[in-house]
Amino acid sequence: MKAALEREDFKALRIAKAGNVNLKQLSQLLGLSQTTVSRALNGYPEVNAETRERVLDAVRRTGYRPNRAAQRLATGRAGSIGLVMPTADGHDSDVHFGEFLAGLGDEAVRHDFHFVINPSHPDDEEATCKRLVASGNIDALFIAYMREKDPRVALLKSLSIPFIVHGRSIGIPTDYPYLDIDNTGAFHDATKLLVQLGHRRIALLNGPAHFAFAIRRKKGMEAALAEAGLRLDESCVQHTPMTDEHGFAGMKRFLELPERPTAILCSSTVLALGAVRALNQAGLRIGADVSLIAHDDVLPMLKPENFSVPLTTTRSSLRSAGSRIAKRLISRILNLETLPEQELWKAELIVRASTGPAPR
Amino acid sequence: MKAALEREDFKALRIAKAGNVNLKQLSQLLGLSQTTVSRALNGYPEVNAETRERVLDAVRRTGYRPNRAAQRLATGRAGSIGLVMPTADGHDSDVHFGEFLAGLGDEAVRHDFHFVINPSHPDDEEATCKRLVASGNIDALFIAYMREKDPRVALLKSLSIPFIVHGRSIGIPTDYPYLDIDNTGAFHDATKLLVQLGHRRIALLNGPAHFAFAIRRKKGMEAALAEAGLRLDESCVQHTPMTDEHGFAGMKRFLELPERPTAILCSSTVLALGAVRALNQAGLRIGADVSLIAHDDVLPMLKPENFSVPLTTTRSSLRSAGSRIAKRLISRILNLETLPEQELWKAELIVRASTGPAPR
DNA sequence: CCGCTCCCTCAAAGCGCTTTGGGTGATGAG
DNA sequence: CTCATCACCCAAAGCGCTTTGAGGGAGCGG
């Protein structure tokens, strides 16, 4: 009895939803076959232009919308792209993820694509990827938070599913599609600026050491220091999650060093937030006693220009990256391979008041 | 019998290797009809317990996974829930959204549900809802950021699609399913605490005035003030987006008032961030010269206990709310109406160092 | 041993779309 | 006048699942 009721409910739902016409009705209305209508709609060439116009017009009038589930079943295409969201109970979720998602979603929805967001413990991402692909309800996968020699790349290649990587791994061939920013270059330039301002002892508040972007940023920094005949003291480097909390603690540790750094690079404005707090607490003037540069992902809630002392930054919009990746992913799914395989975006160095000449 | 089993094992292995098994193959493997297998899988009562066990075992061995598209087509159920993400080019995306999503996603993925995330200009949400429902590829809708007399409630009721509201509207009957926190109570209690500490002039850094939660929080505050024979001066209230930037600007304005408030309530820790900055800049000691209480959504990147002066807060986890809403939404879709229609969560008042006796 | 429930299982009919493999009439060439 | 060639269009066969309506076998009372 209960089951029967349920079934009826669903039928009702279906009909309510259906308010829509279906292909069959539409074709009857037009006096055409379903084939022809379908072809007209999907842009096949063997349909008379006039017929196609007639079909399109009927679609407009009836408000016909193809049933996605039926399309998916018939084509075998799922119409959705998979994301692995690194999060777990008791594990910090990443602010940067939301912003990225905004860009991705914006673009995806334009093509009527769904997401399958699969939360996963950060250490379990490989298995999650596998499961997600095996589930068969995604057409393409997006992965991020790349690590050194990241095993997911090989995995995805072997799974023969379109995918795009946000970032790049290190230590494996880069023959996969990616979108990355030039982290090395960005932190090289930032460091160079500090060196030119006379800084000799520069510290780095970096993201977790296993992430490729963190490794590259450090490398860029070291390169710029080397050019000036300097080297990066390991005591001046900290790898932590990119939260306010760790920024604060990290900066405090720097300030306790016997030979205090005069300038600090931060891998995120969120880290910088805590760092600034520590500096204020220590009574140090930013831009005078200590210089600060942060990488800015353009998080709308945290603008570097609004810091008490506006922050010099290397900027690259995370949202744009999301949007771009969605675009490329979808065009790969639809086999419109016109977009480039690999992209490296330059970050923009924007000088504000948090950087000044080294104190003497 | 034994031989048959072995043969089955062998076949199973081969099929598993070959790729995905489908229902037909699975039923052939078992020597059952598709109907029976389907029923066994979907928990229908008319299947022998032993048979069901046999089926389940075969599923395990073959790694069979039902094709979602086919299921959706056959049942008319889309297997996904719709979200409207308030964001647009040039419009701030909300940090709180990401955190909420983490909870929602975590729960949804457990039931193999998808999302359809539809970004929308905040002023265009009604139309977006309509479009989303009409698209026919969601089974249920979630809406948030409720406003006074929110037209979306009536809209969704008329569309006869399961939905849950995060928050509650104001000025319309509350006969719809929602999950809200007791904003009135939370800010009532917070204000009461301040009053007890001797504060007489208390200000409010609130979210945008059109949001119901903001209205309720203000109301709660006014009630507590009234109980003490006080009233809320309009110059002591500010409605702004909940960003660091606005927190800073808002607090600055408060500090410029002829009669400066001695305590401030913030609708978000993000607002508090900027507010604290302004206080520091003005050289005021938090917890001594000025008391501060913020509402804490438990954003992992911004913990109130890590503020330079740990923040007294009213706490309610946004992630838990997301998770809970997903659970209820899914159970409504599956017609397991065991969960309550309406829930009001109490926020927890946690006293830390940012509140102290009023200065004299 | 018959007949009648219960259980359990089955074959087959959709769900709405895409796609294959023809057809048909008009056109132009031979 | 015939035949190949287009340009259009069609009927029908899936895609993999759920669900209906019906059938077969075991167990029981008569």
Coordinates of C-alpha atoms in Angstrom, one line a residue, chain A residues 63-325:
Chain A
G63 CA 8.7 25.2 -24.4
Y64 CA 10.0 21.8 -25.2
R65 CA 13.1 20.7 -23.3
P66 CA 14.8 17.4 -24.0
N67 CA 14.8 15.0 -21.1
R68 CA 18.3 14.9 -19.9
A69 CA 18.1 11.5 -18.5
A70 CA 16.9 10.0 -21.8
Q71 CA 19.7 11.9 -23.6
R72 CA 22.2 10.6 -21.3
L73 CA 21.0 7.1 -21.6
A74 CA 20.9 7.2 -25.3
T75 CA 24.2 8.9 -25.8
G76 CA 26.1 7.3 -22.9
R77 CA 27.2 10.8 -22.0
A78 CA 26.5 11.7 -18.4
G79 CA 26.4 15.4 -18.8
S80 CA 28.3 16.1 -15.6
I81 CA 31.8 16.6 -14.5
G82 CA 33.3 15.3 -11.3
L83 CA 35.1 17.2 -8.6
V84 CA 36.9 15.9 -5.6
M85 CA 36.5 18.3 -2.7
P86 CA 39.2 17.9 -0.2
T87 CA 37.3 17.9 3.0
A88 CA 36.5 15.6 5.8
D89 CA 35.0 15.7 9.3
G90 CA 37.4 17.4 11.5
H91 CA 39.5 18.5 8.5
D92 CA 39.6 22.0 7.5
S93 CA 37.7 22.9 4.3
D94 CA 39.5 25.2 2.0
V95 CA 38.3 28.7 1.5
H96 CA 39.9 28.7 -1.9
F97 CA 37.8 25.9 -3.1
G98 CA 34.5 27.9 -2.8
E99 CA 35.9 30.7 -4.9
F100 CA 37.2 28.3 -7.5
L101 CA 33.8 26.6 -7.6
A102 CA 32.0 29.8 -8.3
G103 CA 33.9 30.2 -11.5
L104 CA 33.5 26.6 -12.5
G105 CA 29.8 26.6 -11.8
D106 CA 29.2 29.7 -13.7
E107 CA 30.6 28.3 -16.8
A108 CA 29.2 24.8 -16.4
V109 CA 25.7 25.8 -15.9
R110 CA 25.8 27.6 -19.2
H111 CA 26.1 24.3 -20.9
D112 CA 23.7 22.5 -18.7
F113 CA 26.3 20.5 -17.1
H114 CA 26.1 19.1 -13.6
F115 CA 28.6 18.5 -10.9
V116 CA 29.2 15.5 -8.9
I117 CA 31.1 16.8 -6.0
N118 CA 32.7 14.1 -4.1
P119 CA 34.1 15.1 -0.7
S120 CA 37.1 13.1 0.2
H121 CA 39.7 13.0 2.9
P122 CA 42.7 14.7 1.4
D123 CA 44.8 11.6 1.8
D124 CA 42.3 9.4 0.0
E125 CA 41.9 11.3 -3.2
E126 CA 43.2 8.7 -5.4
A127 CA 40.7 6.1 -4.3
T128 CA 37.9 8.7 -4.6
C129 CA 38.9 9.5 -8.1
K130 CA 38.8 5.9 -9.0
R131 CA 35.4 5.4 -7.5
L132 CA 34.1 8.5 -9.1
V133 CA 35.1 7.4 -12.5
A134 CA 33.9 3.9 -12.0
S135 CA 30.6 5.1 -10.9
G136 CA 30.1 6.0 -14.5
N137 CA 28.2 9.2 -13.9
I138 CA 30.7 11.6 -14.9
D139 CA 32.1 12.5 -18.3
A140 CA 35.2 14.2 -17.1
L141 CA 37.1 14.8 -14.0
F142 CA 38.8 17.8 -12.6
I143 CA 41.6 17.5 -10.0
A144 CA 43.6 20.0 -8.1
Y145 CA 45.9 20.2 -5.2
M146 CA 48.6 18.5 -7.1
R147 CA 51.5 17.0 -5.3
E148 CA 55.0 15.9 -6.3
K149 CA 54.9 12.8 -8.5
D150 CA 51.1 12.8 -8.1
P151 CA 49.8 9.3 -8.7
R152 CA 46.5 10.6 -9.9
V153 CA 47.8 11.8 -13.2
A154 CA 48.9 8.3 -14.2
L155 CA 45.7 6.9 -12.8
L156 CA 43.5 9.3 -14.9
K157 CA 45.5 8.7 -18.0
S158 CA 44.9 5.0 -17.6
L159 CA 41.2 5.4 -17.0
S160 CA 40.8 7.1 -20.4
I161 CA 38.4 9.8 -19.2
P162 CA 38.9 13.4 -20.1
F163 CA 40.4 15.4 -17.3
I164 CA 42.1 18.6 -16.5
V165 CA 44.5 19.3 -13.8
H166 CA 44.6 22.5 -11.9
G167 CA 48.2 23.0 -11.2
R168 CA 51.0 20.8 -12.3
S169 CA 52.8 18.0 -10.6
I170 CA 56.5 17.8 -10.3
G171 CA 58.8 14.9 -11.2
I172 CA 56.6 13.3 -13.8
P173 CA 56.2 14.1 -17.5
T174 CA 53.9 17.1 -18.1
D175 CA 52.2 15.6 -21.0
Y176 CA 48.7 16.0 -19.5
P177 CA 46.2 18.8 -19.9
Y178 CA 46.5 21.4 -17.2
L179 CA 46.0 24.9 -16.2
D180 CA 48.5 26.3 -13.8
I181 CA 49.8 29.7 -12.8
D182 CA 53.5 30.4 -13.0
N183 CA 54.2 30.0 -9.3
T184 CA 57.9 29.9 -9.8
G185 CA 57.9 33.2 -11.8
A186 CA 55.5 34.9 -9.4
F187 CA 57.6 34.3 -6.3
H188 CA 60.8 34.9 -8.3
D189 CA 59.5 38.4 -9.2
A190 CA 58.2 39.1 -5.7
T191 CA 61.5 38.1 -4.2
K192 CA 63.5 40.1 -6.7
L193 CA 61.5 43.2 -5.8
L194 CA 62.4 42.7 -2.1
V195 CA 66.0 42.2 -3.0
Q196 CA 66.0 45.4 -5.0
L197 CA 64.6 47.1 -1.9
G198 CA 67.6 46.0 0.0
H199 CA 66.2 43.0 1.8
R200 CA 68.8 40.3 2.5
R201 CA 66.9 38.0 4.9
I202 CA 63.6 37.0 3.5
A203 CA 61.2 34.4 4.9
L204 CA 58.5 32.3 3.4
L205 CA 55.1 31.4 4.9
N206 CA 54.2 28.6 2.4
G207 CA 51.4 26.2 1.9
P208 CA 51.9 22.5 2.8
A209 CA 55.2 21.1 1.6
H210 CA 53.6 18.3 -0.4
F211 CA 51.8 20.6 -2.8
A212 CA 53.5 21.3 -6.0
F213 CA 52.6 25.0 -6.0
A214 CA 54.4 25.3 -2.7
I215 CA 57.5 23.6 -4.0
R216 CA 57.5 25.9 -7.0
R217 CA 57.0 29.0 -5.1
K218 CA 59.9 28.2 -2.9
K219 CA 62.0 27.4 -5.9
G220 CA 61.2 30.7 -7.5
M221 CA 62.2 32.4 -4.3
E222 CA 65.5 30.6 -4.1
A223 CA 66.3 31.3 -7.7
A224 CA 65.8 35.0 -7.2
L225 CA 67.9 35.0 -4.0
A226 CA 70.6 33.0 -5.7
E227 CA 70.8 35.7 -8.5
A228 CA 71.6 38.1 -5.7
G229 CA 74.2 35.8 -4.2
L230 CA 71.8 35.0 -1.3
R231 CA 70.4 31.7 -0.1
L232 CA 67.3 30.7 1.7
D233 CA 67.8 29.7 5.2
E234 CA 65.6 26.7 6.1
S235 CA 64.7 28.3 9.4
C236 CA 63.1 31.0 7.3
V237 CA 60.6 28.7 5.6
Q238 CA 57.4 27.3 7.0
H239 CA 55.0 24.9 5.4
T240 CA 51.5 25.0 6.9
P241 CA 47.9 24.9 5.9
M242 CA 46.8 28.2 4.6
T243 CA 44.7 29.5 7.5
D244 CA 44.7 32.6 9.6
E245 CA 45.8 30.6 12.5
H246 CA 48.9 29.2 10.9
G247 CA 49.8 32.5 9.5
F248 CA 49.8 34.0 13.0
A249 CA 51.8 31.1 14.5
G250 CA 54.3 31.0 11.6
M251 CA 55.0 34.7 11.7
K252 CA 55.5 34.6 15.5
R253 CA 58.1 31.9 15.0
F254 CA 59.9 34.1 12.5
L255 CA 59.9 37.0 14.8
E256 CA 61.6 34.9 17.5
L257 CA 64.5 33.9 15.3
P258 CA 67.9 35.2 16.5
E259 CA 68.3 37.0 13.2
R260 CA 64.9 38.3 12.3
P261 CA 63.9 38.4 8.6
T262 CA 63.1 41.8 7.2
A263 CA 60.6 40.6 4.6
I264 CA 58.1 37.8 4.4
L265 CA 56.4 36.1 1.4
C266 CA 53.0 34.6 2.1
S267 CA 51.4 31.9 -0.1
S268 CA 47.9 33.3 0.5
T269 CA 46.2 36.4 1.8
V270 CA 44.6 34.2 4.4
L271 CA 48.1 33.4 5.8
A272 CA 48.9 37.0 5.5
L273 CA 45.9 37.8 7.7
G274 CA 47.4 36.0 10.6
A275 CA 50.9 37.2 9.8
V276 CA 49.8 40.8 10.0
R277 CA 48.2 40.1 13.3
A278 CA 51.4 38.8 14.7
L279 CA 53.3 41.8 13.3
N280 CA 50.9 44.2 14.9
Q281 CA 51.1 42.4 18.2
A282 CA 54.9 42.7 18.0
G283 CA 54.6 46.4 17.4
L284 CA 56.3 46.2 14.0
R285 CA 55.3 48.6 11.2
I286 CA 54.4 46.8 8.0
G287 CA 56.2 48.3 5.0
A288 CA 58.7 50.0 7.3
D289 CA 60.1 47.6 9.8
V290 CA 59.0 44.5 7.9
S291 CA 57.9 44.1 4.3
L292 CA 55.2 41.7 3.3
I293 CA 54.1 40.2 0.0
A294 CA 51.3 37.7 -0.4
H295 CA 49.8 35.7 -3.2
D296 CA 46.3 36.9 -3.9
D297 CA 43.8 34.4 -5.3
V298 CA 41.3 37.3 -5.5
L299 CA 39.0 36.1 -2.7
P300 CA 36.2 38.6 -2.6
M301 CA 36.0 38.5 1.2
L302 CA 39.6 39.3 1.7
K303 CA 41.0 42.1 -0.4
P304 CA 44.6 42.9 -0.1
E305 CA 44.0 46.6 -0.6
N306 CA 41.9 46.6 2.5
F307 CA 44.5 45.4 4.9
S308 CA 45.4 48.0 7.4
V309 CA 48.5 48.4 5.3
P310 CA 47.5 47.6 1.8
L311 CA 49.3 44.4 0.7
T312 CA 51.7 44.0 -2.2
T313 CA 50.6 40.9 -4.0
T314 CA 51.1 38.5 -6.8
R315 CA 47.6 38.2 -8.2
S316 CA 45.8 35.5 -10.2
S317 CA 42.1 35.0 -10.0
L318 CA 41.0 31.6 -8.8
R319 CA 37.5 32.2 -10.1
S320 CA 38.8 32.9 -13.6
A321 CA 40.7 29.7 -13.4
G322 CA 37.6 27.8 -12.4
S323 CA 35.7 29.2 -15.3
R324 CA 38.4 28.5 -17.8
I325 CA 38.8 24.9 -16.6

